[in-house]
JSON list of C-alpha atoms in Angstrom, two decimals:
[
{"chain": "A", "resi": 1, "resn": "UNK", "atom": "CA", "xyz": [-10.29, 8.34, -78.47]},
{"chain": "A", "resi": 2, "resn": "UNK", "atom": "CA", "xyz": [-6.67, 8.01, -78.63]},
{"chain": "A", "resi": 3, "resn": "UNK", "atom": "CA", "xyz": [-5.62, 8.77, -75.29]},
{"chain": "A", "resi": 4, "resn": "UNK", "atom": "CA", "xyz": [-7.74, 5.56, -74.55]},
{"chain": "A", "resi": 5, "resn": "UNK", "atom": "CA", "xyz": [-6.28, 3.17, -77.05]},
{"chain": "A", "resi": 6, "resn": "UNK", "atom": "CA", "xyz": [-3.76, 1.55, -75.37]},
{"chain": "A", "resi": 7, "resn": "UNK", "atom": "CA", "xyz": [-4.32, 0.94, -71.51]},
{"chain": "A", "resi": 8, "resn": "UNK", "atom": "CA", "xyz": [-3.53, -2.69, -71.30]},
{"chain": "A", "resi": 9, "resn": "UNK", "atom": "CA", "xyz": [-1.59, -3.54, -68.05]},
{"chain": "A", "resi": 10, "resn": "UNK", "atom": "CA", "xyz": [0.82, -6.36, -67.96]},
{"chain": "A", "resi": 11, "resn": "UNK", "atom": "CA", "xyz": [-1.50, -7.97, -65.52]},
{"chain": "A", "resi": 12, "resn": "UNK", "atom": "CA", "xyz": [-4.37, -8.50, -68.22]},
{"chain": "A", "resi": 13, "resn": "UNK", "atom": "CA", "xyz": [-4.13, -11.84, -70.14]},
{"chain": "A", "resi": 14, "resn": "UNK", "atom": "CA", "xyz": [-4.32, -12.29, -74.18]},
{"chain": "A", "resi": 15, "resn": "UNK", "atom": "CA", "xyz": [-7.20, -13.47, -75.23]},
{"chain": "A", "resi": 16, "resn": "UNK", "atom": "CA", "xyz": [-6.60, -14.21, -78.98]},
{"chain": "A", "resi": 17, "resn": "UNK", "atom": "CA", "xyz": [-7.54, -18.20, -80.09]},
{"chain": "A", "resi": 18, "resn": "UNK", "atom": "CA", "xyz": [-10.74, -18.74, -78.70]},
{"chain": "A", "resi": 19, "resn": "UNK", "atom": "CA", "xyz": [-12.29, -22.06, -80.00]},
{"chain": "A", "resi": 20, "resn": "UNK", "atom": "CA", "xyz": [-15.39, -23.41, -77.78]},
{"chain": "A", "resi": 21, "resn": "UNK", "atom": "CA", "xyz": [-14.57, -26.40, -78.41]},
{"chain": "A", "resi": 22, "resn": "UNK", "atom": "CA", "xyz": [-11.23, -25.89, -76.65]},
{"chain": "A", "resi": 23, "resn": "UNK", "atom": "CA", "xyz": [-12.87, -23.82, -74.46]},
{"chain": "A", "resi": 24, "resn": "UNK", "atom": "CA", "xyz": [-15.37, -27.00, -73.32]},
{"chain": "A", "resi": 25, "resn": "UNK", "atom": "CA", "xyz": [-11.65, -29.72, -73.10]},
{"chain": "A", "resi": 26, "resn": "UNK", "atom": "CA", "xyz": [-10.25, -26.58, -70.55]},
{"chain": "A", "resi": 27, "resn": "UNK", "atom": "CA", "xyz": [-13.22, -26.95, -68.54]},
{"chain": "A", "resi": 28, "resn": "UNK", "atom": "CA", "xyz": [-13.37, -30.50, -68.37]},
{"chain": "A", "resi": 29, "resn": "UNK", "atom": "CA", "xyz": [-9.36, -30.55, -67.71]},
{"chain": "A", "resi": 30, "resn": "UNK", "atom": "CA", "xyz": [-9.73, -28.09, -64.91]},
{"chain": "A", "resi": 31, "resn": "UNK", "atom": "CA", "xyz": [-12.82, -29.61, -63.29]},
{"chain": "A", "resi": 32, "resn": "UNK", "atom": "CA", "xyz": [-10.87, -32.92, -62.82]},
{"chain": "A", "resi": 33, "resn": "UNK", "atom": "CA", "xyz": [-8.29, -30.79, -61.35]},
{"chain": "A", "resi": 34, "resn": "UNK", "atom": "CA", "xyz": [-5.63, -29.62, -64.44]},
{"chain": "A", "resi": 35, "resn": "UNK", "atom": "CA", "xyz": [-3.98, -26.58, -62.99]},
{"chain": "A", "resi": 36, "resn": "UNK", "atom": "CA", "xyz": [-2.52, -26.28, -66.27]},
{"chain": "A", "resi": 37, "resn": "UNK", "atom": "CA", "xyz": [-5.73, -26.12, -68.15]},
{"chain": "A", "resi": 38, "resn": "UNK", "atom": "CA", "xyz": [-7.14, -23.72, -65.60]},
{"chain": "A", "resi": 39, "resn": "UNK", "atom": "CA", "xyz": [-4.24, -21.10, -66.23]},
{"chain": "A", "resi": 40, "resn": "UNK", "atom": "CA", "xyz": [-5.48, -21.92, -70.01]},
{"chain": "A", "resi": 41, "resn": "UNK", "atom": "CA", "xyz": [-8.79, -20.25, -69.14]},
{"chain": "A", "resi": 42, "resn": "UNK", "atom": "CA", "xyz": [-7.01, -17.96, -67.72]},
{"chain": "A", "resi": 43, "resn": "UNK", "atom": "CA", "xyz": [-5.04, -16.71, -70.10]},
{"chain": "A", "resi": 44, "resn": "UNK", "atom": "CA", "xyz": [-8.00, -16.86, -72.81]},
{"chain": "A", "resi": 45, "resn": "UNK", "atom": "CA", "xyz": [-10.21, -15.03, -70.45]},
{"chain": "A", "resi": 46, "resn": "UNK", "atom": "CA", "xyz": [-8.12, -13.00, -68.25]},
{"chain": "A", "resi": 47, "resn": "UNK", "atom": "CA", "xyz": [-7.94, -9.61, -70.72]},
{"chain": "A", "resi": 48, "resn": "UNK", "atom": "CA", "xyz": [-12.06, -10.06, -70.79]},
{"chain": "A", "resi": 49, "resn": "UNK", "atom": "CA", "xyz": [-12.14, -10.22, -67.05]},
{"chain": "A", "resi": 50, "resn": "UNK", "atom": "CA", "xyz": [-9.99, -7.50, -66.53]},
{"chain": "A", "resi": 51, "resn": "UNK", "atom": "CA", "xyz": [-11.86, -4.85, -69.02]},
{"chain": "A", "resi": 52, "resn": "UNK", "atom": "CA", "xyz": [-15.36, -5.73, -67.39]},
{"chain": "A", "resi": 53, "resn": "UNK", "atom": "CA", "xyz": [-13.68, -4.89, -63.84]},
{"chain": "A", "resi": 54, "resn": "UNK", "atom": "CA", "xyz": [-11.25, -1.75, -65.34]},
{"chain": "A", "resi": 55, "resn": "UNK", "atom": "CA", "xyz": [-14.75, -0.46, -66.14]},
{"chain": "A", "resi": 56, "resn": "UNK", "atom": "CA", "xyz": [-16.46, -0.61, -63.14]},
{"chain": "A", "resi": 57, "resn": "UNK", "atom": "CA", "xyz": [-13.10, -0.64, -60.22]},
{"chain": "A", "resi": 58, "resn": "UNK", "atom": "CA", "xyz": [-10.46, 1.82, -59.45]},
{"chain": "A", "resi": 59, "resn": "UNK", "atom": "CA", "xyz": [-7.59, 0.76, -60.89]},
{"chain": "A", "resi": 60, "resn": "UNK", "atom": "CA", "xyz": [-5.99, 0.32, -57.74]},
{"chain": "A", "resi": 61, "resn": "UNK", "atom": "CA", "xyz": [-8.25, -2.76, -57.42]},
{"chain": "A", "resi": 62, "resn": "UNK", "atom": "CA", "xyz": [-8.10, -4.38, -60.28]},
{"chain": "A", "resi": 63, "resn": "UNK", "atom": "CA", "xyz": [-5.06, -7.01, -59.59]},
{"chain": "A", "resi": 64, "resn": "UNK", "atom": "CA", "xyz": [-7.27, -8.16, -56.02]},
{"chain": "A", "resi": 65, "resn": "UNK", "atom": "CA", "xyz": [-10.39, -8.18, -57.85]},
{"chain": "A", "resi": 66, "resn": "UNK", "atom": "CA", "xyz": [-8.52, -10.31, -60.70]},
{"chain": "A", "resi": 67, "resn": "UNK", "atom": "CA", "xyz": [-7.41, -13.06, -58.03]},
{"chain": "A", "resi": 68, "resn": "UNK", "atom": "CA", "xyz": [-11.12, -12.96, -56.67]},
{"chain": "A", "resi": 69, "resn": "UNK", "atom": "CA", "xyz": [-12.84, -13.40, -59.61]},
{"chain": "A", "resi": 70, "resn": "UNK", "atom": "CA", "xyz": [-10.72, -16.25, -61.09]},
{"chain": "A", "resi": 71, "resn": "UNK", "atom": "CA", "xyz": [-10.54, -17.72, -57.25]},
{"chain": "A", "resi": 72, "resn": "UNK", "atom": "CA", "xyz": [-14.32, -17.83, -57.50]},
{"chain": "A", "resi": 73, "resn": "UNK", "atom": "CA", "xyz": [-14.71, -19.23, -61.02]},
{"chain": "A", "resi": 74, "resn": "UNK", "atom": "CA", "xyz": [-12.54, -22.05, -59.87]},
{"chain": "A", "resi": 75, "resn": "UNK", "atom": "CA", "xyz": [-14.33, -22.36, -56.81]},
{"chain": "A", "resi": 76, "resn": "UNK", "atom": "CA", "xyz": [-17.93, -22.66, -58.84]},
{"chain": "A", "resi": 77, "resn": "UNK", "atom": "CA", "xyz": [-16.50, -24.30, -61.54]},
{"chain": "A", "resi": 78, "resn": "UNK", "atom": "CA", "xyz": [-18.40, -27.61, -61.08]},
{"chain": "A", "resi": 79, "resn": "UNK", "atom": "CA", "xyz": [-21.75, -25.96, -60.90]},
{"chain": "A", "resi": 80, "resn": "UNK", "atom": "CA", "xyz": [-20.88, -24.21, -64.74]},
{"chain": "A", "resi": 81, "resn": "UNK", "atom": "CA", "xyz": [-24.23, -26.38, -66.87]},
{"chain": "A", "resi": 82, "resn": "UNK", "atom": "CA", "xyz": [-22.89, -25.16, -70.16]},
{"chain": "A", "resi": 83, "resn": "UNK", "atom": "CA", "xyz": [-18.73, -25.27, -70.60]},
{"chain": "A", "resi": 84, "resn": "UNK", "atom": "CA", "xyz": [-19.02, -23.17, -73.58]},
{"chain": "A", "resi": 85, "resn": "UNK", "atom": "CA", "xyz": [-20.76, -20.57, -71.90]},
{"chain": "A", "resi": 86, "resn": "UNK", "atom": "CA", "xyz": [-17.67, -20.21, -69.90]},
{"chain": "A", "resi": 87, "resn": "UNK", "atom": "CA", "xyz": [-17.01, -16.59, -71.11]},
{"chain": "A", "resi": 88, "resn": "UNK", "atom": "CA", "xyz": [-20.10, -14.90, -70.35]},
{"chain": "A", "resi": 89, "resn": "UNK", "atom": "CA", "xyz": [-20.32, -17.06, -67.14]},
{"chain": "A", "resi": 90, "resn": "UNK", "atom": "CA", "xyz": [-17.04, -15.77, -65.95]},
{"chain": "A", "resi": 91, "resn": "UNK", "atom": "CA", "xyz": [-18.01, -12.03, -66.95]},
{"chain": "A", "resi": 92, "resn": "UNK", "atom": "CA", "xyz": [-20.99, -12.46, -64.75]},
{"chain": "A", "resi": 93, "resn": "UNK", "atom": "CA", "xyz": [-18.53, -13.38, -61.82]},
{"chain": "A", "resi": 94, "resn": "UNK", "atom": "CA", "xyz": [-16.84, -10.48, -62.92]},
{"chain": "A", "resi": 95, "resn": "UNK", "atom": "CA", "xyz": [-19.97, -7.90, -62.61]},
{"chain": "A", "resi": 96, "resn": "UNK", "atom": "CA", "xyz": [-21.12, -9.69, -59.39]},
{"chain": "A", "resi": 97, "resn": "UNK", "atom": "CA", "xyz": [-17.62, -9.25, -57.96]},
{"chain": "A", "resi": 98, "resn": "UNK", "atom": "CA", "xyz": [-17.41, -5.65, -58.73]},
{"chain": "A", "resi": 99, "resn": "UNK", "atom": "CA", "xyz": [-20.76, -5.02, -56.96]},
{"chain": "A", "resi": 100, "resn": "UNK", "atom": "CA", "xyz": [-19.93, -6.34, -54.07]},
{"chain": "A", "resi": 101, "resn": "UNK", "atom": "CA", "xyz": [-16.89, -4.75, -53.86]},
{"chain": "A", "resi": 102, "resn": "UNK", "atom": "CA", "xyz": [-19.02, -1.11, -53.65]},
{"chain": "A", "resi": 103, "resn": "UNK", "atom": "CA", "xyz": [-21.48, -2.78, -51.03]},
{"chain": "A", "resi": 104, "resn": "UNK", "atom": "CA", "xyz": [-18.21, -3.53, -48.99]},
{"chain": "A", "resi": 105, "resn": "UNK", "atom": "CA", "xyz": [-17.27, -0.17, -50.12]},
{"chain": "A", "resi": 106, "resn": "UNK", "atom": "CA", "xyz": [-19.95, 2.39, -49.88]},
{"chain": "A", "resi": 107, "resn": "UNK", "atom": "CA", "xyz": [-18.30, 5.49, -49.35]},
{"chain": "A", "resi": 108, "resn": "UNK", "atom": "CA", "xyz": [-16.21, 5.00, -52.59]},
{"chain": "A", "resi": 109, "resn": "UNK", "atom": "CA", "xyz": [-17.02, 6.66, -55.96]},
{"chain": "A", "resi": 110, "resn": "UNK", "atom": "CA", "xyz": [-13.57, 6.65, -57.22]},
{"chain": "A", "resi": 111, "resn": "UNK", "atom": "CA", "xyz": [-13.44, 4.56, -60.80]},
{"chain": "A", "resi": 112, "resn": "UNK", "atom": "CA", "xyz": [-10.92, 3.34, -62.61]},
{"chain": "A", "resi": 113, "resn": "UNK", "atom": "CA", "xyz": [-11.09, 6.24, -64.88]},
{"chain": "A", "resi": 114, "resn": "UNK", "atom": "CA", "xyz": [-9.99, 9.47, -62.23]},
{"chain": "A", "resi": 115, "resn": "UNK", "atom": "CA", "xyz": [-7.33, 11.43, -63.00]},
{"chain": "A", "resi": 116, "resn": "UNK", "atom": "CA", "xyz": [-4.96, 9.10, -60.38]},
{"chain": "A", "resi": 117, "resn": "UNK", "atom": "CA", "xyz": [-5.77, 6.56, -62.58]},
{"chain": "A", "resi": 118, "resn": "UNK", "atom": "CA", "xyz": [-4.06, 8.30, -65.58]},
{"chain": "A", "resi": 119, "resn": "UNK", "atom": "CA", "xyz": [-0.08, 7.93, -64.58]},
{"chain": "A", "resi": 120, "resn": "UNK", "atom": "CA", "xyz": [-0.42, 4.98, -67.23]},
{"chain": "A", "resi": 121, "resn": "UNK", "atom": "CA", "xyz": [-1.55, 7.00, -70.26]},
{"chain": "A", "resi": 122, "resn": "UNK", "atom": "CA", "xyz": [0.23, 10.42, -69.62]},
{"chain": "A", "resi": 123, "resn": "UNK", "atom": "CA", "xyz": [3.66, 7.70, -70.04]},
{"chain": "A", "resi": 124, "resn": "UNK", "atom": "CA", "xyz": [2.08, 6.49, -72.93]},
{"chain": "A", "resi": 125, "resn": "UNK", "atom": "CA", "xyz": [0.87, 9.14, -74.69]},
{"chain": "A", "resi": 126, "resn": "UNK", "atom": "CA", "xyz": [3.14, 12.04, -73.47]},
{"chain": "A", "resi": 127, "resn": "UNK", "atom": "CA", "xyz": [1.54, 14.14, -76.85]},
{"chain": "A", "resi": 128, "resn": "UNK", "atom": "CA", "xyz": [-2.42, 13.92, -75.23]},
{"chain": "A", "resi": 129, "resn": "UNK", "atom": "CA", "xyz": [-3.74, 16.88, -73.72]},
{"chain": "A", "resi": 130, "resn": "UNK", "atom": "CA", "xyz": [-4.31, 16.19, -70.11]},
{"chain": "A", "resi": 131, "resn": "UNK", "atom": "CA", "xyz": [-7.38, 18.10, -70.12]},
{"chain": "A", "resi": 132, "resn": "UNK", "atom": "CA", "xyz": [-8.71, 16.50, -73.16]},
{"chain": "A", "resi": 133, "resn": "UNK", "atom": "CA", "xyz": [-7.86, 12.77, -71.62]},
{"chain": "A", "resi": 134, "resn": "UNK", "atom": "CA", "xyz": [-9.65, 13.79, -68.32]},
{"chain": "A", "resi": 135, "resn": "UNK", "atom": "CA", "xyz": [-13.09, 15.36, -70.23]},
{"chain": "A", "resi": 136, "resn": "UNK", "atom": "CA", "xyz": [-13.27, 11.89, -72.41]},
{"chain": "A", "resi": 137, "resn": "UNK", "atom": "CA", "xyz": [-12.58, 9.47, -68.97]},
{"chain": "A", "resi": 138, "resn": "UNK", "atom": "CA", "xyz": [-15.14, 11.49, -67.37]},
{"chain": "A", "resi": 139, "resn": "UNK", "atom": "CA", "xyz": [-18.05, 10.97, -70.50]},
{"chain": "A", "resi": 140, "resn": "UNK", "atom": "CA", "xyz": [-17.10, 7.46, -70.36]},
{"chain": "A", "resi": 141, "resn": "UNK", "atom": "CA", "xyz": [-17.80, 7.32, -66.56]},
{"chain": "A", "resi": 142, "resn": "UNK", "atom": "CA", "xyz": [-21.06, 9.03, -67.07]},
{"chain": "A", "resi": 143, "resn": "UNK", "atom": "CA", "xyz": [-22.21, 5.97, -69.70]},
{"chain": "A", "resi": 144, "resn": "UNK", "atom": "CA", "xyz": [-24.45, 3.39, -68.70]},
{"chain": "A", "resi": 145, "resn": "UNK", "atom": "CA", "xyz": [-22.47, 0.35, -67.79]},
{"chain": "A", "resi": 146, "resn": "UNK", "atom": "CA", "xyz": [-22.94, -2.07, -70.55]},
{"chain": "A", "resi": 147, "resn": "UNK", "atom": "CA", "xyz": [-21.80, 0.87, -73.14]},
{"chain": "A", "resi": 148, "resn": "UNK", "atom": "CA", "xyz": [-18.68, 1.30, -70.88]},
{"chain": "A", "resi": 149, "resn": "UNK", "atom": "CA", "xyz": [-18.25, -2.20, -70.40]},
{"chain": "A", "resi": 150, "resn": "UNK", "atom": "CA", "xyz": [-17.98, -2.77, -74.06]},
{"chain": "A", "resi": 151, "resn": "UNK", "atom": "CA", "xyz": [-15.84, 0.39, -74.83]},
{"chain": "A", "resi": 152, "resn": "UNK", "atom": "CA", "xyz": [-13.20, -0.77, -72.22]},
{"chain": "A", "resi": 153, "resn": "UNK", "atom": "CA", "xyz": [-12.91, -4.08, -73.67]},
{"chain": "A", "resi": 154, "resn": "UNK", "atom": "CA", "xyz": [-12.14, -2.21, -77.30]},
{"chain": "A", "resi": 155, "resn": "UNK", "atom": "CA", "xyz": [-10.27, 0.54, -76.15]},
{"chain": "A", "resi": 156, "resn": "UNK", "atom": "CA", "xyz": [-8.54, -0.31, -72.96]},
{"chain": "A", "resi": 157, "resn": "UNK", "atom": "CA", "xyz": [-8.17, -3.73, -73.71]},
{"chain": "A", "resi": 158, "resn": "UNK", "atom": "CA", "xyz": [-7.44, -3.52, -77.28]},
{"chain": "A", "resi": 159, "resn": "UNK", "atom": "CA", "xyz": [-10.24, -6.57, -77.95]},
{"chain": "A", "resi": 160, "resn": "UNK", "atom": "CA", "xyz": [-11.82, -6.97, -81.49]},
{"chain": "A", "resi": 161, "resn": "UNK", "atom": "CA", "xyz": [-15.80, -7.14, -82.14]},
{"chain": "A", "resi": 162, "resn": "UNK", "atom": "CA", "xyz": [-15.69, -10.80, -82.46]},
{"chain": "A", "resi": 163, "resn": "UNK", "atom": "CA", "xyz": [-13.51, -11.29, -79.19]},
{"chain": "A", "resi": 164, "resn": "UNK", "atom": "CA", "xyz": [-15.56, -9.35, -77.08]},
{"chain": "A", "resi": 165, "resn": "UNK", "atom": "CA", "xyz": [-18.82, -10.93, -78.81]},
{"chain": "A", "resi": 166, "resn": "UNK", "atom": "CA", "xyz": [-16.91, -14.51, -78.17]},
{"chain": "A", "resi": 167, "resn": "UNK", "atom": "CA", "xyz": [-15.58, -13.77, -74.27]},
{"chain": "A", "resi": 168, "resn": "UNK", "atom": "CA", "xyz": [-19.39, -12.44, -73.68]},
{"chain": "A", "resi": 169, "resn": "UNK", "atom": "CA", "xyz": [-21.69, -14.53, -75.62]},
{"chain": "A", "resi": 170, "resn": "UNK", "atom": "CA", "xyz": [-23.27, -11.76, -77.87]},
{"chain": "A", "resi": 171, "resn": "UNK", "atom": "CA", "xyz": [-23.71, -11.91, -81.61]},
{"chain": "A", "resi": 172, "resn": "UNK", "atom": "CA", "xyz": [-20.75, -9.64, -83.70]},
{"chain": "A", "resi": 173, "resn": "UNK", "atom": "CA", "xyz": [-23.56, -7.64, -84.64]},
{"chain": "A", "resi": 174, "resn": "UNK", "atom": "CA", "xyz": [-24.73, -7.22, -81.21]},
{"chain": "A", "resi": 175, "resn": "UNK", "atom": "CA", "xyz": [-21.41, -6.19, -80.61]},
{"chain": "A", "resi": 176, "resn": "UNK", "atom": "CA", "xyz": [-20.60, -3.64, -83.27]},
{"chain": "A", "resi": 177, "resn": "UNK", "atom": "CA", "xyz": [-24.03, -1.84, -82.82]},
{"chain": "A", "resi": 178, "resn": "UNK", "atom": "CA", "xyz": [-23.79, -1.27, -79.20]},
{"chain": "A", "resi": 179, "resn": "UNK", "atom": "CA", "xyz": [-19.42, 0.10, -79.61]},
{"chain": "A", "resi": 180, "resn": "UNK", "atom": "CA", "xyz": [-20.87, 2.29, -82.70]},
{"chain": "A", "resi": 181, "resn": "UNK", "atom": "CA", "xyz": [-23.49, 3.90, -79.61]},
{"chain": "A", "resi": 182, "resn": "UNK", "atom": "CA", "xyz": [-21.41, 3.78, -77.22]},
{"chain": "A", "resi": 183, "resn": "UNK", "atom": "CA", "xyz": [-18.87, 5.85, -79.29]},
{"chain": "A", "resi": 184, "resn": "UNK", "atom": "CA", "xyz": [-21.68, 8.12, -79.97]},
{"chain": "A", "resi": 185, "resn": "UNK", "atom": "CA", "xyz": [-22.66, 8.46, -76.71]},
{"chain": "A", "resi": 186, "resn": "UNK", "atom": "CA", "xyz": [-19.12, 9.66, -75.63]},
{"chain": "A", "resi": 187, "resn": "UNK", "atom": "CA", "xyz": [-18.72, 11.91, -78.53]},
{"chain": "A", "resi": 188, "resn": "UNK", "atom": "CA", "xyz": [-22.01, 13.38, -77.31]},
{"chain": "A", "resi": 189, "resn": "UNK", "atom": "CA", "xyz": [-20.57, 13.29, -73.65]},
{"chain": "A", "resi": 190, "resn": "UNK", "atom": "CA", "xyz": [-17.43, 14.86, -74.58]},
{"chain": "A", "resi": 191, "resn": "UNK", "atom": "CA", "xyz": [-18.61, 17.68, -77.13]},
{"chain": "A", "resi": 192, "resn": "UNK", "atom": "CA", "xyz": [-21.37, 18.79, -74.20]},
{"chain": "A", "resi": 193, "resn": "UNK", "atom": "CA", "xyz": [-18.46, 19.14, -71.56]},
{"chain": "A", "resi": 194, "resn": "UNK", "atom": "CA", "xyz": [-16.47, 20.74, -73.95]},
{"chain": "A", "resi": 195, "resn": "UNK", "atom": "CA", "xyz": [-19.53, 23.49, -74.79]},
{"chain": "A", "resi": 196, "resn": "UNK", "atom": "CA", "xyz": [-19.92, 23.68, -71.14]},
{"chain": "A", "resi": 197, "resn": "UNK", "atom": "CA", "xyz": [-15.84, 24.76, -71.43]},
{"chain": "A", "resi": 198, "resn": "UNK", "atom": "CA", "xyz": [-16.37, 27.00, -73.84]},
{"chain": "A", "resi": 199, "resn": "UNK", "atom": "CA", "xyz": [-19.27, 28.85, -71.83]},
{"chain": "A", "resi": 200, "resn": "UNK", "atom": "CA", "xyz": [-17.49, 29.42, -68.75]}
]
C-alpha cells in the first residue's frame, strides 16, 4: 500500500476543520454572493472532490474536471435543500461530472491509475518496485467504484475515516467497514495477479 500513500497534488485542497455548522454560514455567505466564503467550501471540500474524480479520471483531467465541478456547484448552489448536506451533494456533482466526461469520451479507458499516471509516485517513492506499484494500481482499477472511491480518499488523498465519513455523509463506521473491504479486496486483487506472475 505504500506506493499509494502519498499522491496528493498541490492542486487538491485541505480538508481538515469541518464543522456543519460552518459548513451551513459558507453556504449561506456564498449564496448571497461571498466569493470569499465560496473559496471556503472550497478549500474544505476541494481534497474530497478531487479523490472522488482521481478515482474515476485520468489524471490528466483532474485540474478541468476540478474547475467543472466547483463551476457547477456554484452554479446549483441555490437549489442545495439541505446546506449541511453540502459534502455529499458536491461528491454527487463530482460522480455525475466524471460520467459525463466518459459519455463525451467513449473511446477512453485510460484511469487515473495507468502507468503514465505514475511519474508522481516513482519521484516520491524512488525505493517502490515499479512492477509492484503497477500490479496494486491495476487491483484498485479492477474494484467496484465505491471501494475505490473510498480507498483514494485514504490513500491518495491522505483523508481520515471521519473526514471522508464527514465530506460524504456516511457514518465512521460505515466508513471504516467498507476501507477494511476494500483493502481486502485489493490484497485479494494483488496476491491473484501476483500468482498469475508466478505461473507464467
Amino acid at each position: 500500500m505504500g506506493a499509494v500513500a502519498k499522491t496528493q497534488t498541490e492542486d487538491a485542497p485541505s480538508g481538515r476543520g469541518l464543522d456543519a455548522r460552518d459548513t451551513v454560514a459558507l453556504v449561506s455567505r456564498a449564496r448571497a454572493g461571498d466569493r470569499r466564503a465560496f473559496a471556503a467550501l472550497y478549500r474544505r471540500h476541494g481534497r474530497m472532490v478531487h479523490g472522488v474524480l482521481l478515482a474515476r479520471l485520468p489524471r490528466t483531467e483532474l485540474r478541468d474536471a476540478m474547475q467543472e465541478v466547483f463551476t457547477s456547484a456554484l452554479a446549483k448552489l441555490d437549489g442545495l435543500r439541505d446546506p449541511s448536506r453540502f459534502g455529499p451533494w458536491l461528491a454527487t456533482i463530482a460522480r455525475n461530472c466524471a460520467r459525463d466526461w466518459f459519455k463525451r469520451h467513449a473511446n477512453t479507458r485510460e484511469l487515473a491509475h495507468e502507468p503514465g499516471a505514475l511519474d508522481d509516485r516513482r519521484a516520491a517513492h524512488p525505493g517502490a518496485d515499479l512492477a509492484d506499484t503497477l500490479t496494486l494500481l491495476a487491483g484498485l482499477r479492477e474494484l467496484p467504484e465505491d471501494y475505490r472511491e473510498l480507498l483514494s480518499l485514504r490513500f491518495a488523498e491522505g483523508m481520515t475515516g471521519p473526514e471522508i465519513a464527514a465530506q460524504l455523509g456516511m457514518t465512521p463506521g460505515s466508513v471504516r467497514v467498507k476501507l477494511h473491504r476494500g483493502v481486502a479486496l485489493l490484497r485479494a486483487q494483488v496476491e491473484a495477479a501476483d500468482t498469475e506472475d508466478s505461473h507464467d
